[in-house]
Coordinates of C-alpha atoms and ligand atoms in Angstrom, one line a residue:
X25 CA 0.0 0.0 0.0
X26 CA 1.5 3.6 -1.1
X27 CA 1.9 5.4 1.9
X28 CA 0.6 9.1 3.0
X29 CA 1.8 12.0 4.9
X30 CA -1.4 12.2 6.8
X31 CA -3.1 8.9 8.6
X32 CA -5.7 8.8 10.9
X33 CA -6.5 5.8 13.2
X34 CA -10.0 5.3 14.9
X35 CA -11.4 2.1 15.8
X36 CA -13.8 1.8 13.5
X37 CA -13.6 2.4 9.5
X38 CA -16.3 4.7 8.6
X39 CA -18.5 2.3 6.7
X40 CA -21.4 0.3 7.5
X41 CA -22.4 -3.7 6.5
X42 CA -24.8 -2.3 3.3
X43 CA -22.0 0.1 2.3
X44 CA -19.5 -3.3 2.6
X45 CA -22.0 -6.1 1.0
X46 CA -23.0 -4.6 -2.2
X47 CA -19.3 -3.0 -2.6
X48 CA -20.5 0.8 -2.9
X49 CA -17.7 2.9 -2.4
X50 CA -19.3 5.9 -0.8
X51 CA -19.3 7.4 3.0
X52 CA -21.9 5.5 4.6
X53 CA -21.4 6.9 8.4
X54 CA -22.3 4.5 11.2
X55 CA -23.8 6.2 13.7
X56 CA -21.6 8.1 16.0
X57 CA -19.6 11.6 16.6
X58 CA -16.3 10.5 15.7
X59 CA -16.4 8.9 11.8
X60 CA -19.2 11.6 11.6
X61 CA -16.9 14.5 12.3
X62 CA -13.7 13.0 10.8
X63 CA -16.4 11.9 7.8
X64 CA -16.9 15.6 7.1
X65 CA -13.2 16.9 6.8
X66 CA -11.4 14.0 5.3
X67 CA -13.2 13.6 2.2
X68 CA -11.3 15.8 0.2
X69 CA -8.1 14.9 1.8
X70 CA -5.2 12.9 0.1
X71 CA -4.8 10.6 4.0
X72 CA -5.0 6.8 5.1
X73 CA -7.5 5.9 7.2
X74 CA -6.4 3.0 9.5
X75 CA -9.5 1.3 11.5
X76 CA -11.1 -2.1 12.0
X77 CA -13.9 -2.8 8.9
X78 CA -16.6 -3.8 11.9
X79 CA -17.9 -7.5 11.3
X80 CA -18.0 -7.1 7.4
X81 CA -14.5 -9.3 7.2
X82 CA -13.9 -7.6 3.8
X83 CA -10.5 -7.1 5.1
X84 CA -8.5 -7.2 2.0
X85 CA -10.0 -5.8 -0.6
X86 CA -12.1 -2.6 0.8
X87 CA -11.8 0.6 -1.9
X88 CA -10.8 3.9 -1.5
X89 CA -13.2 6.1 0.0
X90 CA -13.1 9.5 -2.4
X91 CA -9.8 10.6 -2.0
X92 CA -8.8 8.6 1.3
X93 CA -7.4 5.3 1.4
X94 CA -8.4 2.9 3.6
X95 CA -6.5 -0.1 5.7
X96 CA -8.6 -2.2 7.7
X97 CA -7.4 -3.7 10.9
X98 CA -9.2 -7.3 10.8
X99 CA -10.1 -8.9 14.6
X100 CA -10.9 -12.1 15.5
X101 CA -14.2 -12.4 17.1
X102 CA -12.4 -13.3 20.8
X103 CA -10.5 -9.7 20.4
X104 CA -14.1 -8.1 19.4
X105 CA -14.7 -9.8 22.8
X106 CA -11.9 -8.8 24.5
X107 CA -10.7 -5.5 23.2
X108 CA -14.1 -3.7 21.9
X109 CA -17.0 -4.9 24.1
X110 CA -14.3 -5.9 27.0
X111 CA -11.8 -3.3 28.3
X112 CA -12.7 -0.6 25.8
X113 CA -16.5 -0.6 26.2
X114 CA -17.1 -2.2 29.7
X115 CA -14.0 -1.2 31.4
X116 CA -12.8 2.4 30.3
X117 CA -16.2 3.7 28.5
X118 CA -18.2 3.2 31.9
X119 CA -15.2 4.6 33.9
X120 CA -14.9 7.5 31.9
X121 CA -18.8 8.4 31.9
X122 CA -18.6 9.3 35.3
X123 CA -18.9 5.1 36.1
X124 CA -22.6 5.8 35.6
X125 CA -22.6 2.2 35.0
X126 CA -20.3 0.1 37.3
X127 CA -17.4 -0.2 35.2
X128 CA -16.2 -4.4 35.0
X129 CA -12.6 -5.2 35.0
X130 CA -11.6 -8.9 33.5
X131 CA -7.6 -9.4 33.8
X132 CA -7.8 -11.4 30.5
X133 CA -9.5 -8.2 28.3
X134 CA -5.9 -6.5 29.4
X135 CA -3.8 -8.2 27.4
X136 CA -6.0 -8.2 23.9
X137 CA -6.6 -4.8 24.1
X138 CA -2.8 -4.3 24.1
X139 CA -2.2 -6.5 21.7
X140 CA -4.7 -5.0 19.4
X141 CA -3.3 -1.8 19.8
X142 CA 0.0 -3.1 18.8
X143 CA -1.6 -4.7 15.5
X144 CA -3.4 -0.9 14.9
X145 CA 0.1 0.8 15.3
X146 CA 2.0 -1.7 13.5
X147 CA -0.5 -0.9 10.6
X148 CA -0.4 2.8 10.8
X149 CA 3.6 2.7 11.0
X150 CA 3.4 0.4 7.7
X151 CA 1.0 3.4 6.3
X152 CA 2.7 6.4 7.3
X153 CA 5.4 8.4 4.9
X154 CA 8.3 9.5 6.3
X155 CA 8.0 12.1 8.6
X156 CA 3.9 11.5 8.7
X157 CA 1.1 13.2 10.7
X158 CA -0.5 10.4 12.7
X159 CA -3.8 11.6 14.1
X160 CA -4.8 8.6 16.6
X161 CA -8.2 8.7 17.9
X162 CA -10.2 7.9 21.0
X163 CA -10.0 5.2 24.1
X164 CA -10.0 2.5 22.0
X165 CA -6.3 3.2 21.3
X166 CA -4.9 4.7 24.1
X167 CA -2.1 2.7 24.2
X168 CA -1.3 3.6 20.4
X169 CA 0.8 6.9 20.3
X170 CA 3.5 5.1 22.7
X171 CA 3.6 2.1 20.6
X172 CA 4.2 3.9 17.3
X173 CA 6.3 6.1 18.6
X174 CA 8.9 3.1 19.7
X175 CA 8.5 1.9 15.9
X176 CA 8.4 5.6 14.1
X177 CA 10.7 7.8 15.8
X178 CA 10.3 10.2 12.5
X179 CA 6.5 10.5 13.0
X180 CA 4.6 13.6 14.5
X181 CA 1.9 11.6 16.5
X182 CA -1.5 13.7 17.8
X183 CA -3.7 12.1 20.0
X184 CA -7.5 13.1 20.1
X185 CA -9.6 11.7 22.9
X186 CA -13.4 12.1 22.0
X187 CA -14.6 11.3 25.5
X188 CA -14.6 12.6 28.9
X189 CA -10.9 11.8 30.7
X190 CA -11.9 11.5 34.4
X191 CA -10.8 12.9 37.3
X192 CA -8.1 11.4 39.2
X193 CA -10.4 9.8 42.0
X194 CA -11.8 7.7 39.2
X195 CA -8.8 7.0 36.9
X196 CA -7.2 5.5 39.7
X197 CA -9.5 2.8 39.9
X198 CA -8.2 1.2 36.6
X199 CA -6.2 -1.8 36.4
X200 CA -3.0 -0.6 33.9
X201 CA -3.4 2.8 34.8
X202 CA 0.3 3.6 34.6
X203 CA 0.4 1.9 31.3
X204 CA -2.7 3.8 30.1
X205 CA -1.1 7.4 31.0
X206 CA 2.3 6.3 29.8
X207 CA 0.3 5.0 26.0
X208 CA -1.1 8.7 25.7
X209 CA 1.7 10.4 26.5
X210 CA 3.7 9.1 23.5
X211 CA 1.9 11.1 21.7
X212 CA 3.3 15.0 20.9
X213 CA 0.0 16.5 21.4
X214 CA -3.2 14.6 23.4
X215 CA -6.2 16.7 22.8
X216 CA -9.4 16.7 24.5
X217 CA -12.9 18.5 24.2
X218 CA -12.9 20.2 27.6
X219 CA -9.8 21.9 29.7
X220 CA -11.1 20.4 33.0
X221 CA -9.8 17.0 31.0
X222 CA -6.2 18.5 30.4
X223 CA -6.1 19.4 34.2
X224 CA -7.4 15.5 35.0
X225 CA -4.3 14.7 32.9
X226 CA -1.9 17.0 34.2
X227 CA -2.9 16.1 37.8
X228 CA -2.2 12.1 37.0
X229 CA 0.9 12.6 35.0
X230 CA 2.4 14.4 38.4
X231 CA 1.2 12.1 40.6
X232 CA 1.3 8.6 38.7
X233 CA 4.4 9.2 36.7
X234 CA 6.2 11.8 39.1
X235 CA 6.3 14.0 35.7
X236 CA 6.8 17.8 35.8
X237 CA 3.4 18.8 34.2
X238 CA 1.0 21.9 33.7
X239 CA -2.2 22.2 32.5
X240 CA -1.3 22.6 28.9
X241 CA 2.4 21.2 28.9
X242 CA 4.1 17.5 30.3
X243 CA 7.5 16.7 30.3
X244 CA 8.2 12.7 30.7
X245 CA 11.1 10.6 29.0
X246 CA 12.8 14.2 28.5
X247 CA 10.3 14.7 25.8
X248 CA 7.5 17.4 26.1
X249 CA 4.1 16.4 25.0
X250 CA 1.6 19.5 24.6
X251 CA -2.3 18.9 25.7
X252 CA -5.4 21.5 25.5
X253 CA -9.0 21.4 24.7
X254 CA -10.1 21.0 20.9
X255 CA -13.9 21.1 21.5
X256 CA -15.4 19.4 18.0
X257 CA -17.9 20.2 15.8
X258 CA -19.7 19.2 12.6
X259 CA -20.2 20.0 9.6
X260 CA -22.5 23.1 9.6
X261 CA -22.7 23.8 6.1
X262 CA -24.4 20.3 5.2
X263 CA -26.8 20.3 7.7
X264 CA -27.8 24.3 6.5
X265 CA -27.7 22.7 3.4
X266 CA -30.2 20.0 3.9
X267 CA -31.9 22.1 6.1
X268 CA -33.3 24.0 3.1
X269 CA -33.6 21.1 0.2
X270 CA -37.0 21.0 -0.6
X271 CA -37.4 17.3 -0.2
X272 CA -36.3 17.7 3.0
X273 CA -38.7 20.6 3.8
X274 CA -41.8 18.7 2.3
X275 CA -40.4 16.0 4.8
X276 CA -40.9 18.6 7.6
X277 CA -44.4 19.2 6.5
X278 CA -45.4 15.6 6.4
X279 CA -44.1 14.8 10.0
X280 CA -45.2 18.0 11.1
X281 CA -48.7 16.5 9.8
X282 CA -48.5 12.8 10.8
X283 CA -47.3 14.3 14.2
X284 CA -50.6 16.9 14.4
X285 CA -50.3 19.8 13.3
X286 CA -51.4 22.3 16.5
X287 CA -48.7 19.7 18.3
X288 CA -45.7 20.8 20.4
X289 CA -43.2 18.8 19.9
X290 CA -40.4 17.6 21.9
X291 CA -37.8 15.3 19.9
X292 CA -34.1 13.0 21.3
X293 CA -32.4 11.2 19.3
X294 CA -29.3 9.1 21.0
X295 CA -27.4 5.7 20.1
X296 CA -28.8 3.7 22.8
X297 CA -26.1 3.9 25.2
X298 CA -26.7 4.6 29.2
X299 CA -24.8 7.7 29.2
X300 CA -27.3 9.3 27.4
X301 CA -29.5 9.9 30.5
X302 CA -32.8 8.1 28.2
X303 CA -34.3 6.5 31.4
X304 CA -34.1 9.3 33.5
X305 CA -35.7 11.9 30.8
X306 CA -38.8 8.9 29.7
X307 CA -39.0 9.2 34.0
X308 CA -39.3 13.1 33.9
X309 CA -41.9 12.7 31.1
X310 CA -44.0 10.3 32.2
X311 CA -44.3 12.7 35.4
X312 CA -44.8 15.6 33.5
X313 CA -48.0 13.7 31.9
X314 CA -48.5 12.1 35.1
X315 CA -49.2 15.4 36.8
X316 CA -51.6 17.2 33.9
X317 CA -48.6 19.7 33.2
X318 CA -48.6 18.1 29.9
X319 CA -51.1 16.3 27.9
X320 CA -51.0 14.1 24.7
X321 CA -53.4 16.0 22.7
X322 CA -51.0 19.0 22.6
X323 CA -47.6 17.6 23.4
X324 CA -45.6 14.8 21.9
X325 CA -42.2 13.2 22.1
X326 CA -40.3 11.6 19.6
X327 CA -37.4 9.5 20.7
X328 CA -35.0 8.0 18.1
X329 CA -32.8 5.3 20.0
X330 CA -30.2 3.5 17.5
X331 CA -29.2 0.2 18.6
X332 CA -25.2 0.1 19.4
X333 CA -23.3 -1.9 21.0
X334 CA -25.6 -5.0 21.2
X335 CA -23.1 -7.7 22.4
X336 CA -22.3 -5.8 25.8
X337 CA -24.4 -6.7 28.6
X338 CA -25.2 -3.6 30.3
X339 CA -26.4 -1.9 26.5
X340 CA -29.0 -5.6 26.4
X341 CA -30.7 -4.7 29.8
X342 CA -31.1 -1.3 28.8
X343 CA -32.6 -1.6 25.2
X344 CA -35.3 -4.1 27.3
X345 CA -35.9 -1.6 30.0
X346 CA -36.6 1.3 27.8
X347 CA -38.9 -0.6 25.6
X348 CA -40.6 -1.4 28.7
X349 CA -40.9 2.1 29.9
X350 CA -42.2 3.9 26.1
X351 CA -45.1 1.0 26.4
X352 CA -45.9 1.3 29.9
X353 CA -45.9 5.2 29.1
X354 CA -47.9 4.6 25.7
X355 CA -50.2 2.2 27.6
X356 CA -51.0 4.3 30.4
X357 CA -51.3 8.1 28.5
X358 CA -51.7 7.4 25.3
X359 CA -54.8 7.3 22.8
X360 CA -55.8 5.6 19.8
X361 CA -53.8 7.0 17.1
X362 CA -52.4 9.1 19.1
X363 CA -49.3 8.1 21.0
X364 CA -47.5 9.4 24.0
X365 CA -43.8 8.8 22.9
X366 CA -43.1 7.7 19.1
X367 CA -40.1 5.5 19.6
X368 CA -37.8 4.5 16.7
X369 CA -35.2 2.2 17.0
X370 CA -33.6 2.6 13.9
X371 CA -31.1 4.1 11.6
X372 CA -32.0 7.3 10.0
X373 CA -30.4 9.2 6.9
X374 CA -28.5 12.6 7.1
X375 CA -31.6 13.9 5.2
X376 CA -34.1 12.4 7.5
X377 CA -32.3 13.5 10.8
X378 CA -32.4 17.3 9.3
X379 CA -36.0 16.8 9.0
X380 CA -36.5 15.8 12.2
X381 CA -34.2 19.0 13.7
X382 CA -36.8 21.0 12.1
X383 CA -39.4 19.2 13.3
X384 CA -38.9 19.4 16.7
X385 CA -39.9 22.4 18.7
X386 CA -37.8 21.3 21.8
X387 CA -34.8 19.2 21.3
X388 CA -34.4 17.9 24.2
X389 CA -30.3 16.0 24.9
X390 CA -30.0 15.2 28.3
X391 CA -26.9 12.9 28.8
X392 CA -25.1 12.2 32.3
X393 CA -22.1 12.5 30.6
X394 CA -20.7 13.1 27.1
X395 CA -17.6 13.9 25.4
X396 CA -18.8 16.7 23.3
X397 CA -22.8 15.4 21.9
X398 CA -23.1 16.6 18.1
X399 CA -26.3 16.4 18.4
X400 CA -26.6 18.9 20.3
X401 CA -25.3 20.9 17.5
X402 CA -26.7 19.5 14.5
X403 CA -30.1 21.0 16.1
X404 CA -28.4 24.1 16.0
X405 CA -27.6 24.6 12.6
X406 CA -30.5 22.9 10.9
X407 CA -32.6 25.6 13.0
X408 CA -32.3 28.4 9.8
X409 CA -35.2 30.4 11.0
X410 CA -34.1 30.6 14.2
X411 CA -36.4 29.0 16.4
X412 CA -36.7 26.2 18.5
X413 CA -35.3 25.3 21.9
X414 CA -32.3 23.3 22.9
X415 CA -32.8 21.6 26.2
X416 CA -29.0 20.6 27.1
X417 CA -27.8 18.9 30.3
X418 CA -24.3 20.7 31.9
X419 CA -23.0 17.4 31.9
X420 CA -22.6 17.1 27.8
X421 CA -19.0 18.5 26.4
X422 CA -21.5 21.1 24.2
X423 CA -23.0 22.8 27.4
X424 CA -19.6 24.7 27.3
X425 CA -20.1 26.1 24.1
X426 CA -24.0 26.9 23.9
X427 CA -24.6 28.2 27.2
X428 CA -27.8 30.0 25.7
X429 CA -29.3 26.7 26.0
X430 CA -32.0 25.6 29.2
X431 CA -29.4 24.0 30.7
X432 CA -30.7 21.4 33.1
X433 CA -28.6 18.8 35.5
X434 CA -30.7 15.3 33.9
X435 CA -29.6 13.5 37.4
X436 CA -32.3 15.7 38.8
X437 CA -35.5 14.4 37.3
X438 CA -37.4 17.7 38.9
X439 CA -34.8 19.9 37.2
X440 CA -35.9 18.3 34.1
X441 CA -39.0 18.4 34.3
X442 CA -39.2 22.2 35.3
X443 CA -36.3 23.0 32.4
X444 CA -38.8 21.1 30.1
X445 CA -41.6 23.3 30.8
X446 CA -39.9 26.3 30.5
X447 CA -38.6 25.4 27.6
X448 CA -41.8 24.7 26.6
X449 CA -43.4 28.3 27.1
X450 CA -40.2 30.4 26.1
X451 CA -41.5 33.7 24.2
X452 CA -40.7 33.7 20.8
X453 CA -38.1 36.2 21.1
X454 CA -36.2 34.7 24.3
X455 CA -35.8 31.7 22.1
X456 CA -34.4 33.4 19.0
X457 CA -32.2 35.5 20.8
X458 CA -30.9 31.9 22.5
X459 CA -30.8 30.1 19.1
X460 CA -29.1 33.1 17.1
X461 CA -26.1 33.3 19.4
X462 CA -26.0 29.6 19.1
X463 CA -25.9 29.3 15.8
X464 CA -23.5 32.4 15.6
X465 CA -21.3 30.5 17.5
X466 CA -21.2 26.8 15.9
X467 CA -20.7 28.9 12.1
X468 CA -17.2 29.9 13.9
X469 CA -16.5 27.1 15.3
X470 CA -17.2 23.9 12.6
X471 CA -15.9 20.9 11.7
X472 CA -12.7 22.8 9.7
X473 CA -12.1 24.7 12.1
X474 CA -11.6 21.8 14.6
X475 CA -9.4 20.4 12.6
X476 CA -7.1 23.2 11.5
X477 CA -6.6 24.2 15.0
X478 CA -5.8 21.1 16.1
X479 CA -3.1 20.1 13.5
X480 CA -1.8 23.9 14.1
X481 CA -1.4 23.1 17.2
X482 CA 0.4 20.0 16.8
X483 CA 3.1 21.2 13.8
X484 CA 3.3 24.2 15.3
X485 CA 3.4 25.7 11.9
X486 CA 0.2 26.0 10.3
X487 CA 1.6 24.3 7.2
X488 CA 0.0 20.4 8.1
X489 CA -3.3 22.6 8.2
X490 CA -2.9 24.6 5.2
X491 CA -2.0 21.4 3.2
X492 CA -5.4 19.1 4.3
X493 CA -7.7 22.2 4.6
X494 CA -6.7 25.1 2.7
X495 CA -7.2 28.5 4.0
X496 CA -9.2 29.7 7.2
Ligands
ADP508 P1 -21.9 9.6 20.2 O1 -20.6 9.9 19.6 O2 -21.8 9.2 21.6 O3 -22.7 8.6 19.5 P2 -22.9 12.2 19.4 O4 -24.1 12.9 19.7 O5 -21.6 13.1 19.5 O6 -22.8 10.9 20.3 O7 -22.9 11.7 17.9 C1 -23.9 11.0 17.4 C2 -23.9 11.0 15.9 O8 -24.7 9.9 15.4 C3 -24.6 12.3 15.3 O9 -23.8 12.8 14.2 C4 -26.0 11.8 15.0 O10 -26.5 12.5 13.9 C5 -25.7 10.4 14.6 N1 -26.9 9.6 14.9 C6 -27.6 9.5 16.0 N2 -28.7 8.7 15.9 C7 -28.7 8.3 14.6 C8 -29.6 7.5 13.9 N3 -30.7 7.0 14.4 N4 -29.4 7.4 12.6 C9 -28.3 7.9 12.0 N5 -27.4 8.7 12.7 C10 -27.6 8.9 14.0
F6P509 O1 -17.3 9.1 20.7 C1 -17.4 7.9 21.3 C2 -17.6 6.7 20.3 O2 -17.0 5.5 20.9 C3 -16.9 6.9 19.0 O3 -15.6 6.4 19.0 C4 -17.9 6.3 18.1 O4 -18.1 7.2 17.0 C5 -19.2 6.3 18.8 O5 -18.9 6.5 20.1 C6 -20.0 5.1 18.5 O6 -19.6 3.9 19.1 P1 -19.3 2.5 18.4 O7 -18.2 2.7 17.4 O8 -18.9 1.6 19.6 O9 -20.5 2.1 17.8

């Protein structure tokens, strides 16, 4: 394989089985922040994409995506086991989420996660030109940066970690934590979406490693590697764009008819994962209704919950629980043809999701804890008249960047419900003076611009940005 002077490496490659079965070489995204974020910028961009091709096991002879190449990490379905649904997604996910789910620890995921993320830098130092930008990405490869670094000593290696990084009192919890800390830290820049996370770093590196380390600077193996907050974005032109193509605007109309017409409507739409706070916001609803402070003949909610992570134990009880909630909710409030909660389980198109944005007069994203939640701003820029509301919880990485949101703490189910209400009966002007500084604020701060200041940041120079993006 021809090698390239930029390479990214995520866990996943950004396709999906239909994309893989019938061969069509187009960006299907799976659903998700990162491939939909990284989706956005790297489609015009001469790079190597380095990731595992999911359970498709069309390892060797996957196409070129537009104009990046891809190399596809194959696993074995006891390293699925081991290294995706084991330590990455029941050991460090849950930890990192606050442990809003008790995180599990098996001695044996350990050493496959390590090994796999030897294989993933063994295949990114194989795709990497000399000298190389390697952009690794995420907890799945924390390990990575050190790795490649022993086997690339030419490369310039950026590390971007999507989710929350705990504070110390948690991080200490974990098994390998010195090996964990030590992995990031071979790379020259670890990025993060929040500066509380560079500080949780910081604080560890001092006391774990005994390094000499500041909030935005640690020096360890008489290297210095540079941290800081990169919070990302999306791709606000596209969803402006879709915003205002008139199939998808005659697909606002219909929902906004099949939904009833003099309806408010409040709409989530979440992989179905337990940091997205689902339970606790179907709890705050069903009181709401429960209480007469909303009704179903002029209020409805639409909740979009795409499956993920099936295999994992703690994602199968949930999936059941919810289901069991919407019809006990549906059951108990709801009235022939005329539902409570609409609850869709299922993937939905770029177009489709733009629909819905517009659709819904209350967005309502209340995780315990998320890394950024581009949700959250996908809402935001499909809004092109400026209305709607944006119920956000503090806890998501976007509360720090649209604070003109109701803002609501979702552990507190009577925060919720009151945010919900007011959110609810906002005037008309309170809420497009909210939305127009929030939209102000993503068109500054999109997808490109994520990405240039990142790799600005990590050549120091500019010129890695200038190359992949062009101009500011
Ligand atoms: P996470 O990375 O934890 O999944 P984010 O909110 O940051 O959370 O990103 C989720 C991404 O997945 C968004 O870009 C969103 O549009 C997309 N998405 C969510 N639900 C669906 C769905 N049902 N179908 C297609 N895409 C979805
Ligand atoms: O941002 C967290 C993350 O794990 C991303 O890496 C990924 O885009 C998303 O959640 C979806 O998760 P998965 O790849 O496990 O389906």
């Amino acid at each position: 394989m021809r090698q390239s002077s930029l390479v990214v490496v995520a866990n996943r490659l950004p396709l999906d089985d239909s994309a893989a079965r019938d061969g069509a070489c187009e960006w299907r995204r799976s659903p998700g922040g990162l491939s939909g974020a990284l989706h956005a910028i790297l489609q015009q961009t001469p790079a190597t994409w380095v990731g595992w091709d999911g359970e498709i096991g069309l390892s060797s002879r996957l196409p070129a995506i537009g104009s990046v190449r891809l190399r596809p990490v194959a696993l074995t379905a006891d390293e699925q086991a081991g290294y995706y649904e084991g330590f990455a997604n029941s050991t460090l996910w849950p930890l990192y989420h606050d442990a809003v789910q008790q995180p599990v620890f098996q001695r044996e995921w350990w050493e496959t996660y390590r090994s796999v993320n030897q294989r993933f830098a063994e295949a990114a130092a194989e795709v990497a030109g000399k000298h190389a930008a390697v952009w690794v990405q995420d907890y799945h490869l924390q390990l990575v940066p050190r790795m490649l670094r022993e086997l690339r000593p030419d490369l310039l290696i950026g590390f971007f970690m999507h989710v929350p990084f705990p504070p110390p009192e948690l991080f200490m919890q974990l098994p390998r934590r010195v090996e964990l800390l030590r992995g990031m830290l071979g790379a020259d820049l670890v990025g993060f979406q929040r500066e509380q996370a560079a500080h949780n770093l910081a604080q560890l590196a001092q006391k774990l490693l005994g390094a000499d380390a500041t909030d935005d600077a640690i020096t360890i193996d008489g290297r210095t590697v540079r941290t800081g907050a990169f919070p990302v974005s999306i791709d606000v032109g596209e969803m402006r764009a879709l915003a205002t193509r008139p199939d998808v605007v005659a697909q606002v109309a219909q929902l906004r008819h099949d939904l009833g017409k003099s309806k408010r409507v409040l709409v989530s739409v979440d992989r179905l994962d337990y940091t997205k706070g689902i339970e606790h916001r179907l709890t705050a609803y069903r009181e709401l209704l429960r209480d007469g402070d909303l009704k179903v003949g002029d209020t409805v909610l639409v909740q979009v919950a795409v499956p993920s992570r099936e295999r994992v134990e703690s994602y199968r009880g949930l999936r059941d629980r919810i289901e069991g909630e919407v019809g006990r909710i549906n059951g108990e409030y709801g009235r022939v043809g005329e539902p409570a909660i609409h609850y869709l389980n299922q993937p939905f198109s770029r177009a489709q999701l733009a629909a819905l944005y517009q659709t819904a007069d209350v967005m309502v994203v209340t995780p315990l804890r998320d890394g950024m939640n581009l949700v959250a701003k996908e809402y935001v820029a499909a809004r092109e008249d400026g209305t709607g509301a944006l119920v956000l919880s503090e806890f998501a990485g976007a509360a720090a960047e649209l604070s003109q949101a109701f803002l609501v703490n979702p552990h507190d189910v009577d925060d919720l419900k009151q945010t919900l209400l007011r959110a609810l009966d906002a005037s008309p002007e309170d809420l497009s003076t909210r939305m127009n500084a929030m939209r102000q604020h993503i068109a500054e701060h999109d997808i490109l611009a994520w990405a240039r200041a990142y790799l600005t940041e990590l050549d120091h120079t500019g010129r890695l940005a200038r190359r992949f993006f062009g101009r500011p």
